[in-house]
């Protein structure tokens, strides 16, 4: 027993890293990944420079997170700090979209849209350009350090650092006017925080996409573990169809066995599916946590099947249940529209619809009312009753707005705003500066001879005289 404990204690606590050399491949899934990569990187790098005219006194950058003024601009949408629920709604929608993608096609997000995958693909393009494809890279790494190896490695890492640097630079452009910040960065006049964040993001992009690569997906990212708990038997995954592929034999053996009427699988054990895999797994071993469902092994296998005149689809998006059905002589079943996916779709529509409705009906003027606590009311010498309130009016527009205040809820109520001149119809007109709020102290008086209840709900109304918007707020009028 003691010797067994000693042996167990000598085992390593982690597996040594084995470098993966993904081979290039062509096919529909690889082309889809190129298109998605170009779109994602194009949007990320170029979007800060896109302009959007919002009128005077407002920034013209289409997408801008203006921390200094606590605003977020997205084309025609302007989000204030009080409207943080929009971000909550977007996060909820993003989560449900991710869940639905998983329910339909497994880790398709990881294989095509995840930033780690996109930037790793870009870094691999640079690596292949300087060091060659899989065999050349393996040979270069195993060979001695020559002048050829030094310049190729140095050039690769230099370009990686430039991509990582521009990735960090593009990120900070979302927080300030992009052309201005680029000029300030070039002339060393930008804030220190800009340089600090660029340095941090340069390091993390270089390390994650260039050095760590598949280790981020295998060990650091929590989504594979979450996805494994969320998936079901109907979710499509990249699947080796062993009903077709086994028994695995060489091409010549397969031809001889088929000629003799004996079974032979379509898999010729060429290992091309392993060579192109960005995480270095063998999909023929079944579903694995390391598989990001990118489909590159499908392209590689289809290319081989085409060369040996066998049907494509030995590896495909499928389910293990369908493989078993085909073995049993049953028809495979594909059911993307099922209760799980319909619930996710319904939740996305509900949350998205609520956000669209809120955006469509949002107002650019808001009001809040706070009753004075001491005293709660004042009984005037003529028998009238007065309550005091503090009204805060928020103006979300870039221009000054005149707002008329009124109150109703009890007969004969009269409203006065301290320091504000009333119009002929006794409505105080409060001028609210652009893109800010203004506090006004108001006095509400109930004439003598009234017999109100001790507490009565009253309604304040603020009417924008230019835009025609009207907002209301309720509070209580307190009597003796």
PDB file of C-alpha atoms in Angstrom, residues 91-110 113 223 226-227 230 344 348:
ATOM      1  CA  UNK A  91     -26.497  40.554 -22.395  1.00  0.00           C
ATOM      2  CA  UNK A  92     -29.640  38.477 -21.881  1.00  0.00           C
ATOM      3  CA  UNK A  93     -30.229  38.275 -25.646  1.00  0.00           C
ATOM      4  CA  UNK A  94     -26.570  37.343 -26.226  1.00  0.00           C
ATOM      5  CA  UNK A  95     -26.851  34.544 -23.660  1.00  0.00           C
ATOM      6  CA  UNK A  96     -30.019  33.125 -25.225  1.00  0.00           C
ATOM      7  CA  UNK A  97     -28.517  33.350 -28.734  1.00  0.00           C
ATOM      8  CA  UNK A  98     -25.489  31.442 -27.482  1.00  0.00           C
ATOM      9  CA  UNK A  99     -27.729  28.829 -25.867  1.00  0.00           C
ATOM     10  CA  UNK A 100     -29.761  28.458 -29.062  1.00  0.00           C
ATOM     11  CA  UNK A 101     -26.645  28.136 -31.209  1.00  0.00           C
ATOM     12  CA  UNK A 102     -25.468  25.398 -28.868  1.00  0.00           C
ATOM     13  CA  UNK A 103     -28.826  23.622 -29.039  1.00  0.00           C
ATOM     14  CA  UNK A 104     -28.747  23.669 -32.859  1.00  0.00           C
ATOM     15  CA  UNK A 105     -25.083  23.042 -33.688  1.00  0.00           C
ATOM     16  CA  UNK A 106     -23.010  22.631 -30.536  1.00  0.00           C
ATOM     17  CA  UNK A 107     -19.968  24.881 -30.145  1.00  0.00           C
ATOM     18  CA  UNK A 108     -20.477  26.600 -33.491  1.00  0.00           C
ATOM     19  CA  UNK A 109     -19.819  29.930 -31.730  1.00  0.00           C
ATOM     20  CA  UNK A 110     -16.377  28.673 -30.710  1.00  0.00           C
ATOM     21  CA  UNK A 113     -17.264  33.654 -34.109  1.00  0.00           C
ATOM     22  CA  UNK A 223     -17.841  27.658 -22.161  1.00  0.00           C
ATOM     23  CA  UNK A 226     -21.106  24.951 -19.688  1.00  0.00           C
ATOM     24  CA  UNK A 227     -21.911  23.769 -23.212  1.00  0.00           C
ATOM     25  CA  UNK A 230     -26.573  22.482 -21.958  1.00  0.00           C
ATOM     26  CA  UNK A 344     -34.852  30.130 -26.698  1.00  0.00           C
ATOM     27  CA  UNK A 348     -35.019  36.254 -27.649  1.00  0.00           C
TER      28      UNK A 348
END
